[in-house]
Each structure stands twice: as C-alpha cells, then as structure tokens.
C-alpha cells in the first residue's frame, strides 16, 4: 500500500513539472516569440521557401519596411508573410490614402505575390508579429 502511494505521488510530481513547462511554452510561443516555417515564393529572395524565421509577437512598433506575419484578409485560415510598404494616411500605389489602422503590404517577389495590390490595405489587427529572423 505504501509503495503504491509513493508511485502515485511520484507521478503527480511529474505532472506538476510538465504543466508549468507546457504553460510557459504556450505563453512564450503565442505571446512573445515563435518560430515559423515559410512557404511559397512571395518574399523571395529575402525569405526563401522553407526557411525558418523568428517572429516577435509582442513589444514591437509597426514600421514601414518591417516584414510581418498576418492572417490573410481573404482566407483567414492562412497566415501570410509580407513587407509593410505604406502606413496609415500614406498614399498607396493606386493614389489612395491608406485608411486609419490599416497598412499596405507587398511581397518582395512582386511577380508571384498576392498582396495589397489585389486586396487593398489590411487592418493592423490582422498582424500577428514581426519577423526578426
């Protein structure tokens, strides 16, 4: 009886170590920093297909020229990686003012990139992080 109680307590100790480790991992990767695998050619040559990038998910300011990851404005189940080309109140390539709380994004490989040239500026709340390599 005593040995089985010791076994139960030993298993609980393992659980008590695993739970905080899992919680720490979740908080780190969802809210601070994560590693993402790129797919596609739209950011070539800056970010190559299959390249692992580091994404800063908190404590950054959106700036022109930043490479960001965001939810696709057309397919919300997709995550996209693009460069911020114009900020709010700037004039986009079509001669229109980028609306408040929006950014104009483009891929570095314009020939294959599906970006703001097709769907217009995206709301900044779709941005999930900034690529820091």
C-alpha atoms as a PDB file:
ATOM      1  CA  UNK A   1       0.000   0.000   0.000  1.00  0.00           C
ATOM      2  CA  UNK A   2       2.770   2.427   0.928  1.00  0.00           C
ATOM      3  CA  UNK A   3       4.717   1.663  -2.246  1.00  0.00           C
ATOM      4  CA  UNK A   4       1.663   2.310  -4.446  1.00  0.00           C
ATOM      5  CA  UNK A   5       1.103   5.638  -2.649  1.00  0.00           C
ATOM      6  CA  UNK A   6       4.731   6.561  -3.363  1.00  0.00           C
ATOM      7  CA  UNK A   7       4.191   5.688  -7.037  1.00  0.00           C
ATOM      8  CA  UNK A   8       1.099   7.890  -7.223  1.00  0.00           C
ATOM      9  CA  UNK A   9       2.948  10.783  -5.596  1.00  0.00           C
ATOM     10  CA  UNK A  10       5.888  10.311  -7.967  1.00  0.00           C
ATOM     11  CA  UNK A  11       3.527  10.521 -10.976  1.00  0.00           C
ATOM     12  CA  UNK A  12       1.917  13.656  -9.570  1.00  0.00           C
ATOM     13  CA  UNK A  13       5.363  15.250  -9.213  1.00  0.00           C
ATOM     14  CA  UNK A  14       5.948  14.594 -12.916  1.00  0.00           C
ATOM     15  CA  UNK A  15       2.619  16.217 -13.761  1.00  0.00           C
ATOM     16  CA  UNK A  16       3.446  19.201 -11.578  1.00  0.00           C
ATOM     17  CA  UNK A  17       6.635  19.689 -13.584  1.00  0.00           C
ATOM     18  CA  UNK A  18       5.020  19.176 -17.004  1.00  0.00           C
ATOM     19  CA  UNK A  19       2.088  21.573 -16.536  1.00  0.00           C
ATOM     20  CA  UNK A  20       4.174  24.710 -15.796  1.00  0.00           C
ATOM     21  CA  UNK A  21       6.586  23.784 -18.589  1.00  0.00           C
ATOM     22  CA  UNK A  22       3.712  23.478 -21.067  1.00  0.00           C
ATOM     23  CA  UNK A  23       2.159  26.753 -19.875  1.00  0.00           C
ATOM     24  CA  UNK A  24       5.498  28.546 -20.207  1.00  0.00           C
ATOM     25  CA  UNK A  25       5.979  27.180 -23.724  1.00  0.00           C
ATOM     26  CA  UNK A  26       2.462  28.266 -24.736  1.00  0.00           C
ATOM     27  CA  UNK A  27       2.912  31.789 -23.357  1.00  0.00           C
ATOM     28  CA  UNK A  28       6.320  32.142 -24.992  1.00  0.00           C
ATOM     29  CA  UNK A  29       5.264  30.957 -28.460  1.00  0.00           C
ATOM     30  CA  UNK A  30       1.851  32.640 -28.581  1.00  0.00           C
ATOM     31  CA  UNK A  31       2.645  35.989 -26.994  1.00  0.00           C
ATOM     32  CA  UNK A  32       6.386  36.716 -27.108  1.00  0.00           C
ATOM     33  CA  UNK A  33       8.363  34.906 -29.782  1.00  0.00           C
ATOM     34  CA  UNK A  34       7.819  31.978 -32.123  1.00  0.00           C
ATOM     35  CA  UNK A  35       9.468  30.093 -34.945  1.00  0.00           C
ATOM     36  CA  UNK A  36       7.607  29.814 -38.253  1.00  0.00           C
ATOM     37  CA  UNK A  37       8.390  27.884 -41.418  1.00  0.00           C
ATOM     38  CA  UNK A  38       7.863  29.931 -44.580  1.00  0.00           C
ATOM     39  CA  UNK A  39       6.008  28.585 -47.581  1.00  0.00           C
ATOM     40  CA  UNK A  40       5.916  29.996 -51.084  1.00  0.00           C
ATOM     41  CA  UNK A  41       7.941  32.396 -53.187  1.00  0.00           C
ATOM     42  CA  UNK A  42       6.247  35.745 -52.462  1.00  0.00           C
ATOM     43  CA  UNK A  43       9.045  37.035 -50.194  1.00  0.00           C
ATOM     44  CA  UNK A  44      11.934  35.593 -52.224  1.00  0.00           C
ATOM     45  CA  UNK A  45      14.881  36.381 -52.026  1.00  0.00           C
ATOM     46  CA  UNK A  46      14.539  37.915 -48.539  1.00  0.00           C
ATOM     47  CA  UNK A  47      12.667  34.947 -47.037  1.00  0.00           C
ATOM     48  CA  UNK A  48      13.109  31.758 -49.007  1.00  0.00           C
ATOM     49  CA  UNK A  49      10.592  28.933 -49.315  1.00  0.00           C
ATOM     50  CA  UNK A  50      11.096  26.505 -46.419  1.00  0.00           C
ATOM     51  CA  UNK A  51      13.180  28.940 -44.361  1.00  0.00           C
ATOM     52  CA  UNK A  52      12.672  29.078 -40.591  1.00  0.00           C
ATOM     53  CA  UNK A  53      12.037  32.621 -39.341  1.00  0.00           C
ATOM     54  CA  UNK A  54      11.832  34.066 -35.828  1.00  0.00           C
ATOM     55  CA  UNK A  55       8.678  36.078 -35.166  1.00  0.00           C
ATOM     56  CA  UNK A  56       8.453  38.697 -32.434  1.00  0.00           C
ATOM     57  CA  UNK A  57       4.832  38.593 -31.246  1.00  0.00           C
ATOM     58  CA  UNK A  58       4.869  41.385 -28.649  1.00  0.00           C
ATOM     59  CA  UNK A  59       6.563  44.644 -27.716  1.00  0.00           C
ATOM     60  CA  UNK A  60       7.187  45.968 -31.211  1.00  0.00           C
ATOM     61  CA  UNK A  61       6.037  49.024 -33.129  1.00  0.00           C
ATOM     62  CA  UNK A  62       4.826  48.617 -36.709  1.00  0.00           C
ATOM     63  CA  UNK A  63       7.158  50.460 -39.063  1.00  0.00           C
ATOM     64  CA  UNK A  64       7.463  50.900 -42.794  1.00  0.00           C
ATOM     65  CA  UNK A  65       9.787  48.224 -44.195  1.00  0.00           C
ATOM     66  CA  UNK A  66       9.010  45.627 -41.495  1.00  0.00           C
ATOM     67  CA  UNK A  67       8.407  42.059 -42.592  1.00  0.00           C
ATOM     68  CA  UNK A  68       5.320  40.830 -40.774  1.00  0.00           C
ATOM     69  CA  UNK A  69       3.170  37.754 -40.472  1.00  0.00           C
ATOM     70  CA  UNK A  70      -0.584  38.274 -40.537  1.00  0.00           C
ATOM     71  CA  UNK A  71      -3.861  36.498 -41.039  1.00  0.00           C
ATOM     72  CA  UNK A  72      -4.831  36.625 -44.697  1.00  0.00           C
ATOM     73  CA  UNK A  73      -7.609  39.176 -45.283  1.00  0.00           C
ATOM     74  CA  UNK A  74      -9.048  36.870 -47.950  1.00  0.00           C
ATOM     75  CA  UNK A  75      -8.529  33.441 -46.340  1.00  0.00           C
ATOM     76  CA  UNK A  76      -8.428  33.774 -42.526  1.00  0.00           C
ATOM     77  CA  UNK A  77      -7.201  30.181 -42.165  1.00  0.00           C
ATOM     78  CA  UNK A  78      -3.941  31.231 -43.914  1.00  0.00           C
ATOM     79  CA  UNK A  79      -1.022  33.089 -42.376  1.00  0.00           C
ATOM     80  CA  UNK A  80       0.876  35.356 -44.759  1.00  0.00           C
ATOM     81  CA  UNK A  81       4.346  36.886 -44.665  1.00  0.00           C
ATOM     82  CA  UNK A  82       4.730  40.293 -46.342  1.00  0.00           C
ATOM     83  CA  UNK A  83       6.554  43.621 -46.081  1.00  0.00           C
ATOM     84  CA  UNK A  84       4.850  46.806 -44.881  1.00  0.00           C
ATOM     85  CA  UNK A  85       5.184  49.307 -47.715  1.00  0.00           C
ATOM     86  CA  UNK A  86       2.777  52.067 -46.631  1.00  0.00           C
ATOM     87  CA  UNK A  87       1.351  53.047 -43.244  1.00  0.00           C
ATOM     88  CA  UNK A  88      -1.966  54.726 -42.489  1.00  0.00           C
ATOM     89  CA  UNK A  89      -2.513  58.145 -44.077  1.00  0.00           C
ATOM     90  CA  UNK A  90       0.184  57.498 -46.729  1.00  0.00           C
ATOM     91  CA  UNK A  91      -0.675  57.333 -50.418  1.00  0.00           C
ATOM     92  CA  UNK A  92      -0.760  53.810 -51.878  1.00  0.00           C
ATOM     93  CA  UNK A  93       0.349  52.957 -55.458  1.00  0.00           C
ATOM     94  CA  UNK A  94      -3.235  53.482 -56.672  1.00  0.00           C
ATOM     95  CA  UNK A  95      -3.189  57.092 -55.446  1.00  0.00           C
ATOM     96  CA  UNK A  96      -5.497  56.431 -52.482  1.00  0.00           C
ATOM     97  CA  UNK A  97      -4.867  57.250 -48.844  1.00  0.00           C
ATOM     98  CA  UNK A  98      -4.292  54.164 -46.655  1.00  0.00           C
ATOM     99  CA  UNK A  99      -7.132  54.187 -44.081  1.00  0.00           C
ATOM    100  CA  UNK A 100      -6.588  54.651 -40.361  1.00  0.00           C
ATOM    101  CA  UNK A 101      -5.435  51.454 -38.585  1.00  0.00           C
ATOM    102  CA  UNK A 102      -4.510  49.805 -41.911  1.00  0.00           C
ATOM    103  CA  UNK A 103      -1.236  49.075 -43.715  1.00  0.00           C
ATOM    104  CA  UNK A 104      -0.322  48.392 -47.331  1.00  0.00           C
ATOM    105  CA  UNK A 105       1.641  45.139 -47.655  1.00  0.00           C
ATOM    106  CA  UNK A 106       3.542  43.631 -50.557  1.00  0.00           C
ATOM    107  CA  UNK A 107       5.721  40.619 -51.152  1.00  0.00           C
ATOM    108  CA  UNK A 108       9.332  41.175 -52.216  1.00  0.00           C
ATOM    109  CA  UNK A 109       8.726  38.966 -55.270  1.00  0.00           C
ATOM    110  CA  UNK A 110       6.011  41.062 -56.906  1.00  0.00           C
ATOM    111  CA  UNK A 111       5.536  38.681 -59.841  1.00  0.00           C
ATOM    112  CA  UNK A 112       4.026  35.942 -57.649  1.00  0.00           C
ATOM    113  CA  UNK A 113       2.866  37.794 -54.545  1.00  0.00           C
ATOM    114  CA  UNK A 114      -0.854  38.042 -53.728  1.00  0.00           C
ATOM    115  CA  UNK A 115      -0.876  41.185 -51.614  1.00  0.00           C
ATOM    116  CA  UNK A 116      -2.409  44.653 -51.195  1.00  0.00           C
ATOM    117  CA  UNK A 117      -2.162  45.231 -54.957  1.00  0.00           C
ATOM    118  CA  UNK A 118      -5.040  42.739 -55.210  1.00  0.00           C
ATOM    119  CA  UNK A 119      -6.980  43.012 -51.934  1.00  0.00           C
ATOM    120  CA  UNK A 120      -6.116  46.518 -50.756  1.00  0.00           C
ATOM    121  CA  UNK A 121      -4.728  47.573 -47.365  1.00  0.00           C
ATOM    122  CA  UNK A 122      -5.161  45.235 -44.404  1.00  0.00           C
ATOM    123  CA  UNK A 123      -6.313  46.129 -40.876  1.00  0.00           C
ATOM    124  CA  UNK A 124      -3.427  46.219 -38.399  1.00  0.00           C
ATOM    125  CA  UNK A 125      -5.322  43.864 -36.089  1.00  0.00           C
ATOM    126  CA  UNK A 126      -4.610  41.058 -38.600  1.00  0.00           C
ATOM    127  CA  UNK A 127      -0.876  41.428 -37.920  1.00  0.00           C
ATOM    128  CA  UNK A 128       0.390  38.661 -35.638  1.00  0.00           C
ATOM    129  CA  UNK A 129       4.049  39.563 -35.378  1.00  0.00           C
ATOM    130  CA  UNK A 130       7.201  40.995 -36.885  1.00  0.00           C
ATOM    131  CA  UNK A 131       9.861  38.798 -38.472  1.00  0.00           C
ATOM    132  CA  UNK A 132      13.246  39.313 -36.788  1.00  0.00           C
ATOM    133  CA  UNK A 133      14.929  36.322 -38.492  1.00  0.00           C
END
